[in-house]
Amino acid sequence: MTASVQSGEGPIVSARDPRFTPTLYKHVGQENSHTLEYYLRHGGYEAFRRAVAMGPDAVIDEVKKSGLRGRGGAGFATGLKWSFMPLNDGRQHIVLCNADESEPGTFKDRYLMSEDPHQLIEGMMIGGLAMRATKGYIYIRGEYVHAAERLWAAIKEAREAGFLGKNVLGSGFDFDIQVHRGAGAYICGEETALMNSLEGLRANPRLKPPFPAAAGLYGLPTTINNVETFCACTHILRYGADWHAGMGTEKSKGMKLFQISGPVKRPGVYELPLGTTFRELIYDWAGGPQEDIKAIIPGGISCQLLKWSDQILDTPMDYESLVAAGSSLGTAGVTLIPSSVSIVQTTWNSVRFYAHESCGKCTPCREGISGWMVKMYEKLGRGYGQPGDTQLILDMADNIGGRSFCALADACMGPVLSSIKLFREEYDAAERGELIGSGKRWREV
């Protein structure tokens, strides 16, 4: 189910405002929405024509003015990021789309690619024009076979119609796109590991600096953005920066694809303005919880847990408000944790995921997470906990967080540290071999 977003002028007041109309997900689920013929009938590639008329520098200024921030998790200002690309350096520039959607609880980009692929292609064309890039790559998660096939077909259609290739639409702008399927590695969500994988190397993160804008893919200036970010640029150039800046909050502008999973009546993806509260998403759109809830994961499992309360339910889902609440927006993949589930068990599952997905390049991840951390949680989870085990986990976390080569170890420490802080009594019980929530001991489960 897709909630709608305002497409006219004026501020956004509430997710229940009847003036909302969808943008990113407007055509998701419509018959033949993935075809060029359908896209052109609904105004497709008009945003690119406007970008050509404006010129590269004006396009970057428009994106800056819109207040768009990266939708992949970091929330960095998109227009500012685009401005980092060097000018007139005589080298080929590359635009790279990170479509390796692997964060547990995140499932928004797959529908953009499979249901409306030309929207993404047009967004990348706009980015390529603005940054003087002649080549674009889409690095897509290997399991997204259907989405990859739709992208390949859409790119073929675009080439045949003159939207990709040499002298696009007679503008003098050369630009083409290739699709590369990954092999299902979470680490490839990290931009430099993604570039290594695309080059045919082991997917290990690179040391920065140099940053991708100076030396990225194949050593060339490269800018990497998420699928949703490029798609948002299509609508910014179509409707204008003021339209986008009029949605959301003062510092978190625009619409966002919020995903919700867990025990709710209508799990799915909802297109809502940034600043929508958890209460609006969970109750007004997702139909409310189906059982008692004790915690919320607000943006994918790398985000710190939030304890279920009226205060948290009324917290706006934007970058600043969630940081103030002790977590982050991340990919806006909201997951509800029911009271019947042990937090220790839930965190053990998260730690096992990170242990499995670690590239093993650095010691904090290879030995700290894949070695000690996962073993400590297994010990608690199998009923062999002892007094002091939780403190030992905290001591290990202190030696892992902020000391790894990339952000994967820090991402793992988010759920570990927040779960201990908010639910220490469950860890104390696990040290006694008890499982809070079901009334059973671990050995009986």
Coordinates of C-alpha atoms in Angstrom, one line a residue:
M1 CA 0.0 0.0 0.0
T2 CA 1.3 3.4 -0.9
A3 CA 0.4 6.6 1.0
S4 CA 0.4 9.7 -1.1
V5 CA 2.5 12.9 -1.1
Q6 CA 1.6 16.4 -1.9
S7 CA 2.3 17.5 -5.5
G8 CA 1.1 21.0 -5.5
E9 CA 2.2 24.2 -3.6
G10 CA 1.9 24.9 0.1
P11 CA 3.2 23.2 3.3
I12 CA 2.6 19.7 4.4
V13 CA 0.6 19.5 7.6
S14 CA -0.2 15.9 8.2
A15 CA 0.0 12.5 6.5
R16 CA -3.8 12.5 6.5
D17 CA -3.9 15.7 4.4
P18 CA -6.3 15.0 1.4
R19 CA -4.1 17.1 -0.9
F20 CA -1.4 14.4 -1.1
T21 CA -0.7 12.7 -4.4
P22 CA 2.1 10.2 -4.8
T23 CA 5.3 10.9 -6.8
L24 CA 7.9 8.2 -6.3
Y25 CA 5.4 5.4 -6.1
K26 CA 2.7 7.0 -8.2
H27 CA 2.9 4.3 -11.0
V28 CA 3.9 1.3 -8.9
G29 CA 1.4 -1.5 -9.5
Q30 CA 0.0 0.0 -12.7
E31 CA -0.1 -2.2 -15.8
N32 CA 2.9 -1.8 -18.0
S33 CA 4.3 1.0 -15.8
H34 CA 7.8 -0.4 -16.5
T35 CA 7.7 0.4 -20.3
L36 CA 8.9 3.5 -22.1
E37 CA 5.6 4.0 -23.8
Y38 CA 3.8 4.2 -20.4
Y39 CA 6.5 6.5 -19.0
L40 CA 6.3 8.9 -21.9
R41 CA 2.5 9.1 -21.7
H42 CA 2.9 10.3 -18.1
G43 CA 5.4 13.0 -18.7
G44 CA 8.6 10.9 -18.7
Y45 CA 11.9 12.5 -19.6
E46 CA 10.5 16.0 -19.4
A47 CA 12.5 16.6 -16.3
F48 CA 15.7 15.8 -18.3
R49 CA 14.7 18.2 -21.0
R50 CA 14.3 20.9 -18.4
A51 CA 17.7 20.0 -17.0
V52 CA 19.3 20.4 -20.4
A53 CA 17.7 23.8 -20.8
M54 CA 19.0 24.9 -17.4
G55 CA 22.6 23.7 -17.7
P56 CA 24.8 21.7 -15.4
D57 CA 25.5 24.3 -12.8
A58 CA 21.9 25.4 -12.5
V59 CA 20.8 21.8 -12.0
I60 CA 23.2 21.4 -9.1
D61 CA 21.9 24.7 -7.6
E62 CA 18.3 23.5 -8.0
V63 CA 19.1 20.2 -6.1
K64 CA 20.8 22.2 -3.4
K65 CA 17.9 24.5 -3.1
S66 CA 15.5 21.6 -2.8
G67 CA 17.1 20.5 0.4
L68 CA 17.3 16.9 -0.8
R69 CA 19.4 14.6 1.4
G70 CA 20.7 11.2 0.5
R71 CA 18.0 8.5 1.0
G72 CA 20.4 5.6 1.4
G73 CA 20.9 6.1 5.1
A74 CA 23.6 8.7 5.7
G75 CA 21.4 11.7 4.8
F76 CA 24.2 13.8 3.3
A77 CA 23.1 16.9 1.2
T78 CA 22.8 15.6 -2.4
G79 CA 23.4 18.9 -4.2
L80 CA 26.5 19.5 -2.1
K81 CA 27.8 16.0 -2.9
W82 CA 27.3 16.6 -6.6
S83 CA 29.3 19.8 -6.4
F84 CA 32.4 17.9 -5.2
M85 CA 33.0 16.5 -8.7
P86 CA 35.9 18.3 -10.3
L87 CA 35.3 20.6 -13.2
N88 CA 37.1 20.5 -16.6
D89 CA 39.7 18.1 -15.4
G90 CA 39.8 16.2 -18.7
R91 CA 38.9 12.9 -17.2
Q92 CA 35.8 10.7 -17.7
H93 CA 33.3 11.2 -14.9
I94 CA 31.0 8.4 -13.6
V95 CA 27.6 8.3 -11.9
L96 CA 27.1 5.2 -9.8
C97 CA 23.7 4.1 -8.4
N98 CA 23.9 1.9 -5.2
A99 CA 21.0 -0.5 -5.7
D100 CA 22.4 -3.1 -3.4
E101 CA 19.5 -3.0 -1.0
S102 CA 20.6 -5.4 1.7
E103 CA 19.7 -3.7 5.0
P104 CA 17.3 -6.0 6.8
G105 CA 13.9 -4.4 7.0
T106 CA 14.5 -2.4 3.8
F107 CA 12.5 -3.2 0.7
K108 CA 11.6 0.1 -1.0
D109 CA 14.1 0.3 -4.0
R110 CA 13.1 -3.0 -5.5
Y111 CA 9.7 -1.7 -6.5
L112 CA 11.1 1.5 -8.0
M113 CA 13.4 -0.6 -10.2
S114 CA 10.9 -3.3 -11.2
E115 CA 7.8 -1.1 -11.6
D116 CA 9.1 2.3 -12.7
P117 CA 12.7 1.8 -14.0
H118 CA 12.7 4.8 -16.4
Q119 CA 12.2 7.1 -13.4
L120 CA 15.6 5.9 -12.1
I121 CA 17.2 6.2 -15.5
E122 CA 16.0 9.8 -15.9
G123 CA 17.3 10.7 -12.5
M124 CA 20.7 9.3 -13.3
M125 CA 20.7 11.2 -16.6
I126 CA 20.0 14.4 -14.7
G127 CA 22.9 13.6 -12.3
G128 CA 25.2 12.7 -15.2
L129 CA 24.4 16.0 -17.0
A130 CA 25.0 18.0 -13.8
M131 CA 28.3 16.3 -13.0
R132 CA 29.5 16.2 -16.6
A133 CA 29.5 12.4 -16.4
T134 CA 29.3 10.2 -19.6
K135 CA 28.9 6.8 -17.9
G136 CA 26.4 5.5 -15.4
Y137 CA 26.4 2.2 -13.5
I138 CA 23.7 0.5 -11.5
Y139 CA 25.0 -1.9 -9.0
I140 CA 22.0 -4.0 -8.1
R141 CA 21.6 -6.7 -5.4
G142 CA 22.1 -10.1 -6.9
E143 CA 18.9 -11.5 -5.6
Y144 CA 16.9 -8.8 -7.4
V145 CA 16.7 -10.8 -10.7
H146 CA 13.3 -9.5 -11.7
A147 CA 14.3 -5.9 -11.1
A148 CA 17.6 -6.3 -13.0
E149 CA 15.7 -7.7 -16.0
R150 CA 13.3 -4.8 -16.0
L151 CA 16.3 -2.4 -15.8
W152 CA 18.1 -4.0 -18.7
A153 CA 14.9 -3.9 -20.8
A154 CA 14.3 -0.2 -19.9
I155 CA 17.8 0.7 -20.8
K156 CA 17.5 -1.0 -24.1
E157 CA 14.3 0.9 -24.8
A158 CA 15.9 4.2 -23.8
R159 CA 18.9 3.6 -26.1
E160 CA 16.7 2.8 -29.0
A161 CA 14.6 5.9 -28.5
G162 CA 17.7 8.2 -28.2
F163 CA 17.5 8.9 -24.5
L164 CA 20.8 7.1 -23.9
G165 CA 23.9 7.0 -26.0
K166 CA 25.7 9.7 -28.1
N167 CA 24.2 13.2 -28.3
V168 CA 21.2 12.5 -26.2
L169 CA 18.1 14.2 -27.7
G170 CA 20.4 16.4 -29.7
S171 CA 21.8 18.1 -26.6
G172 CA 25.4 17.3 -27.2
F173 CA 25.4 15.3 -24.0
D174 CA 26.7 11.7 -24.2
F175 CA 25.6 9.3 -21.5
D176 CA 25.0 5.6 -21.2
I177 CA 24.1 3.2 -18.3
Q178 CA 25.1 -0.4 -17.5
V179 CA 23.6 -2.7 -14.9
H180 CA 25.8 -5.0 -12.8
R181 CA 24.4 -7.7 -10.5
G182 CA 26.2 -8.2 -7.3
A183 CA 26.6 -11.5 -5.5
G184 CA 24.6 -10.9 -2.4
A185 CA 27.2 -9.2 -0.1
Y186 CA 25.9 -6.7 2.5
I187 CA 29.4 -5.1 2.6
C188 CA 28.8 -3.8 -1.0
G189 CA 26.4 -1.3 0.5
E190 CA 29.6 0.5 1.5
E191 CA 30.5 2.6 -1.5
T192 CA 34.2 1.8 -1.8
A193 CA 33.5 -2.0 -1.4
L194 CA 30.9 -1.7 -4.0
M195 CA 33.4 -0.1 -6.4
N196 CA 35.9 -2.8 -5.7
S197 CA 33.3 -5.4 -6.5
L198 CA 32.3 -3.6 -9.7
E199 CA 35.9 -3.7 -10.8
G200 CA 36.1 -7.4 -10.3
L201 CA 38.0 -7.3 -7.0
R202 CA 37.2 -8.7 -3.6
A203 CA 34.5 -6.5 -2.0
N204 CA 36.7 -4.9 0.7
P205 CA 36.3 -1.3 1.6
R206 CA 39.0 1.2 0.6
L207 CA 40.9 3.6 2.7
K208 CA 39.7 7.2 2.3
P209 CA 41.0 9.7 1.2
P210 CA 41.1 9.7 -1.7
F211 CA 37.3 10.1 -1.8
P212 CA 35.3 8.8 -4.8
A213 CA 34.8 12.3 -6.3
A214 CA 38.6 12.5 -6.7
A215 CA 39.4 8.8 -7.4
G216 CA 36.5 6.4 -7.5
L217 CA 35.6 3.6 -9.9
Y218 CA 38.6 2.7 -12.0
G219 CA 40.4 5.7 -10.4
L220 CA 38.0 8.2 -12.1
P221 CA 35.8 10.9 -10.5
T222 CA 32.7 9.1 -9.2
T223 CA 29.6 10.1 -7.4
I224 CA 27.4 7.4 -5.7
N225 CA 23.8 7.9 -4.8
N226 CA 20.9 5.6 -3.8
V227 CA 18.0 4.6 -6.0
E228 CA 15.5 6.6 -4.1
T229 CA 17.8 9.7 -4.3
F230 CA 18.1 9.6 -8.1
C231 CA 14.4 9.1 -8.4
A232 CA 13.7 12.1 -6.2
C233 CA 15.9 14.2 -8.5
T234 CA 13.6 13.4 -11.4
H235 CA 10.7 15.0 -9.6
I236 CA 12.7 17.9 -8.3
L237 CA 13.6 18.9 -11.8
R238 CA 10.1 18.3 -13.0
Y239 CA 8.2 20.3 -10.3
G240 CA 11.0 22.6 -9.0
A241 CA 13.1 22.9 -5.9
D242 CA 10.4 25.0 -4.1
W243 CA 7.9 22.1 -4.5
H244 CA 10.3 19.7 -2.8
A245 CA 11.4 22.1 -0.1
G246 CA 7.8 22.8 0.8
M247 CA 7.4 19.2 2.1
G248 CA 8.8 17.7 5.2
T249 CA 10.5 19.7 8.0
E250 CA 12.8 22.6 8.0
K251 CA 16.0 20.5 7.9
S252 CA 14.6 17.2 6.5
K253 CA 12.8 18.2 3.4
G254 CA 10.8 16.2 0.9
M255 CA 9.0 12.8 0.8
K256 CA 10.4 9.5 2.0
L257 CA 9.6 5.9 1.4
F258 CA 8.9 4.4 4.8
Q259 CA 8.8 0.7 5.2
I260 CA 7.2 -1.1 8.1
S261 CA 7.3 -4.8 9.0
G262 CA 6.5 -6.9 12.0
P263 CA 3.2 -7.5 13.7
V264 CA 1.1 -4.8 12.0
K265 CA -2.1 -5.2 10.0
R266 CA -0.8 -3.7 6.8
P267 CA 3.0 -4.0 6.4
G268 CA 4.5 -2.4 3.3
V269 CA 6.0 0.7 1.8
Y270 CA 4.4 4.1 2.5
E271 CA 5.4 7.3 0.7
L272 CA 5.1 10.1 3.3
P273 CA 6.6 13.4 4.1
L274 CA 9.6 13.5 6.4
G275 CA 8.5 14.5 9.8
T276 CA 5.5 12.0 9.8
T277 CA 5.3 10.5 13.3
F278 CA 5.7 6.8 14.2
R279 CA 2.1 7.0 15.4
E280 CA 0.8 8.1 12.0
L281 CA 2.7 5.4 10.2
I282 CA 1.9 2.6 12.5
Y283 CA -1.7 3.3 13.3
D284 CA -3.1 5.5 10.4
W285 CA -1.4 3.8 7.5
A286 CA -0.2 0.3 8.7
G287 CA -3.4 -0.4 10.6
G288 CA -1.9 -0.7 14.1
P289 CA 0.0 -3.5 15.9
Q290 CA -1.5 -6.9 16.1
E291 CA 0.0 -7.6 19.5
D292 CA 1.8 -5.9 22.3
I293 CA 5.0 -4.1 21.2
K294 CA 8.1 -3.3 23.3
A295 CA 10.6 -1.9 20.9
I296 CA 11.0 -0.2 17.5
I297 CA 13.8 -0.5 15.0
P298 CA 13.4 2.9 13.2
G299 CA 15.5 2.5 10.1
G300 CA 17.0 -0.9 9.5
I301 CA 18.9 -3.1 12.0
S302 CA 22.0 -0.9 12.1
C303 CA 19.9 1.7 13.9
Q304 CA 19.7 1.9 17.7
L305 CA 16.5 0.4 19.2
L306 CA 13.8 2.7 20.6
K307 CA 11.6 1.6 23.5
W308 CA 7.9 1.6 22.8
S309 CA 6.2 4.6 24.5
D310 CA 3.9 7.5 23.8
Q311 CA 6.8 9.8 23.5
I312 CA 8.5 7.7 20.9
L313 CA 5.2 7.2 19.0
D314 CA 4.9 11.0 18.7
T315 CA 8.5 11.4 17.5
P316 CA 8.7 12.8 14.0
M317 CA 10.5 10.5 11.6
D318 CA 13.2 12.9 10.3
Y319 CA 17.0 13.0 10.5
E320 CA 17.3 15.4 13.5
S321 CA 14.4 14.2 15.6
L322 CA 15.5 10.6 15.6
V323 CA 19.1 11.5 16.4
A324 CA 17.7 13.5 19.4
A325 CA 15.7 10.4 20.4
G326 CA 18.9 8.3 20.5
S327 CA 18.8 6.6 17.1
S328 CA 18.8 7.5 13.4
L329 CA 16.5 7.5 10.4
G330 CA 18.7 5.1 8.4
T331 CA 16.8 3.7 5.4
A332 CA 13.5 4.3 7.2
G333 CA 12.9 0.6 7.5
V334 CA 10.7 0.4 10.6
T335 CA 10.4 -2.9 12.4
L336 CA 8.2 -3.6 15.4
I337 CA 9.5 -6.0 18.0
P338 CA 6.7 -7.7 19.9
S339 CA 6.8 -8.2 23.7
S340 CA 6.7 -12.0 23.2
V341 CA 10.2 -11.9 21.7
S342 CA 13.4 -11.8 23.7
I343 CA 15.5 -8.8 23.0
V344 CA 18.6 -10.9 23.7
Q345 CA 17.5 -13.3 21.0
T346 CA 16.7 -10.5 18.6
T347 CA 20.1 -9.0 19.1
W348 CA 21.8 -12.3 18.7
N349 CA 20.1 -12.6 15.3
S350 CA 21.4 -9.2 14.3
V351 CA 25.0 -10.0 15.5
R352 CA 24.9 -13.3 13.5
F353 CA 23.9 -11.3 10.4
Y354 CA 26.8 -8.9 10.8
A355 CA 29.2 -11.8 11.5
H356 CA 28.1 -13.5 8.4
E357 CA 28.4 -10.4 6.2
S358 CA 31.7 -9.0 7.5
C359 CA 34.4 -9.0 4.8
G360 CA 37.0 -10.0 7.4
K361 CA 39.5 -7.3 6.4
C362 CA 40.0 -5.7 9.8
T363 CA 40.5 -7.2 13.3
P364 CA 37.5 -5.5 15.1
C365 CA 35.1 -7.2 12.7
R366 CA 36.9 -10.4 12.0
E367 CA 37.8 -11.3 15.6
G368 CA 35.5 -9.0 17.6
I369 CA 32.1 -9.6 15.8
S370 CA 32.6 -12.8 13.8
G371 CA 34.6 -14.3 16.7
W372 CA 33.9 -13.2 20.2
M373 CA 30.7 -11.2 20.0
V374 CA 28.6 -13.9 18.2
K375 CA 29.9 -16.6 20.6
M376 CA 29.0 -14.5 23.6
Y377 CA 25.4 -14.1 22.3
E378 CA 25.2 -17.8 21.5
K379 CA 26.3 -18.6 25.1
L380 CA 23.5 -16.4 26.5
G381 CA 21.0 -17.7 23.9
R382 CA 21.7 -21.4 24.7
G383 CA 21.2 -21.0 28.4
Y384 CA 24.8 -21.0 29.5
G385 CA 25.0 -17.4 30.6
Q386 CA 27.0 -16.4 33.7
P387 CA 27.2 -13.3 35.8
G388 CA 29.5 -10.8 34.1
D389 CA 28.7 -11.9 30.5
T390 CA 26.8 -8.7 29.7
Q391 CA 29.7 -6.6 31.0
L392 CA 32.1 -8.6 28.9
I393 CA 29.9 -7.8 25.8
L394 CA 30.1 -4.1 26.7
D395 CA 33.9 -4.3 27.1
M396 CA 34.2 -5.9 23.7
A397 CA 31.8 -3.3 22.1
D398 CA 34.1 -0.6 23.5
N399 CA 37.0 -2.2 21.6
I400 CA 35.0 -2.7 18.4
G401 CA 33.0 0.5 17.9
G402 CA 34.9 3.3 16.1
R403 CA 37.9 1.1 15.4
S404 CA 37.0 -0.8 12.3
F405 CA 38.0 0.0 8.7
C406 CA 34.5 0.8 7.6
A407 CA 31.2 1.5 9.4
L408 CA 30.0 -2.2 9.5
A409 CA 31.3 -2.8 13.0
D410 CA 29.7 0.4 14.2
A411 CA 26.4 -0.6 12.6
C412 CA 26.5 -3.9 14.6
M413 CA 27.2 -2.1 17.8
G414 CA 24.0 0.0 17.4
P415 CA 21.6 -2.7 18.3
V416 CA 24.0 -4.3 20.8
L417 CA 24.5 -1.2 22.9
S418 CA 21.0 0.1 22.7
S419 CA 19.4 -3.2 23.6
I420 CA 21.6 -3.5 26.7
K421 CA 20.8 0.1 27.7
L422 CA 17.1 -0.2 27.3
F423 CA 16.5 -3.8 28.3
R424 CA 19.3 -4.6 30.8
E425 CA 16.9 -6.7 32.8
E426 CA 16.5 -9.2 29.9
Y427 CA 20.3 -9.6 29.8
D428 CA 20.4 -10.1 33.5
A429 CA 17.8 -12.8 33.1
A430 CA 19.7 -14.4 30.3
E431 CA 22.7 -14.6 32.6
R432 CA 20.5 -16.8 34.8
G433 CA 19.4 -18.9 31.9
E434 CA 15.9 -17.3 31.7
L435 CA 14.1 -16.0 28.6
I436 CA 11.9 -12.9 29.3
G437 CA 8.7 -12.9 27.2
S438 CA 7.7 -16.5 27.1
G439 CA 8.3 -17.6 30.7
K440 CA 10.6 -20.4 29.5
R441 CA 14.3 -21.0 30.2
W442 CA 16.5 -21.0 27.1
R443 CA 17.2 -24.7 27.4
E444 CA 13.5 -25.4 27.1
V445 CA 13.1 -23.4 23.8

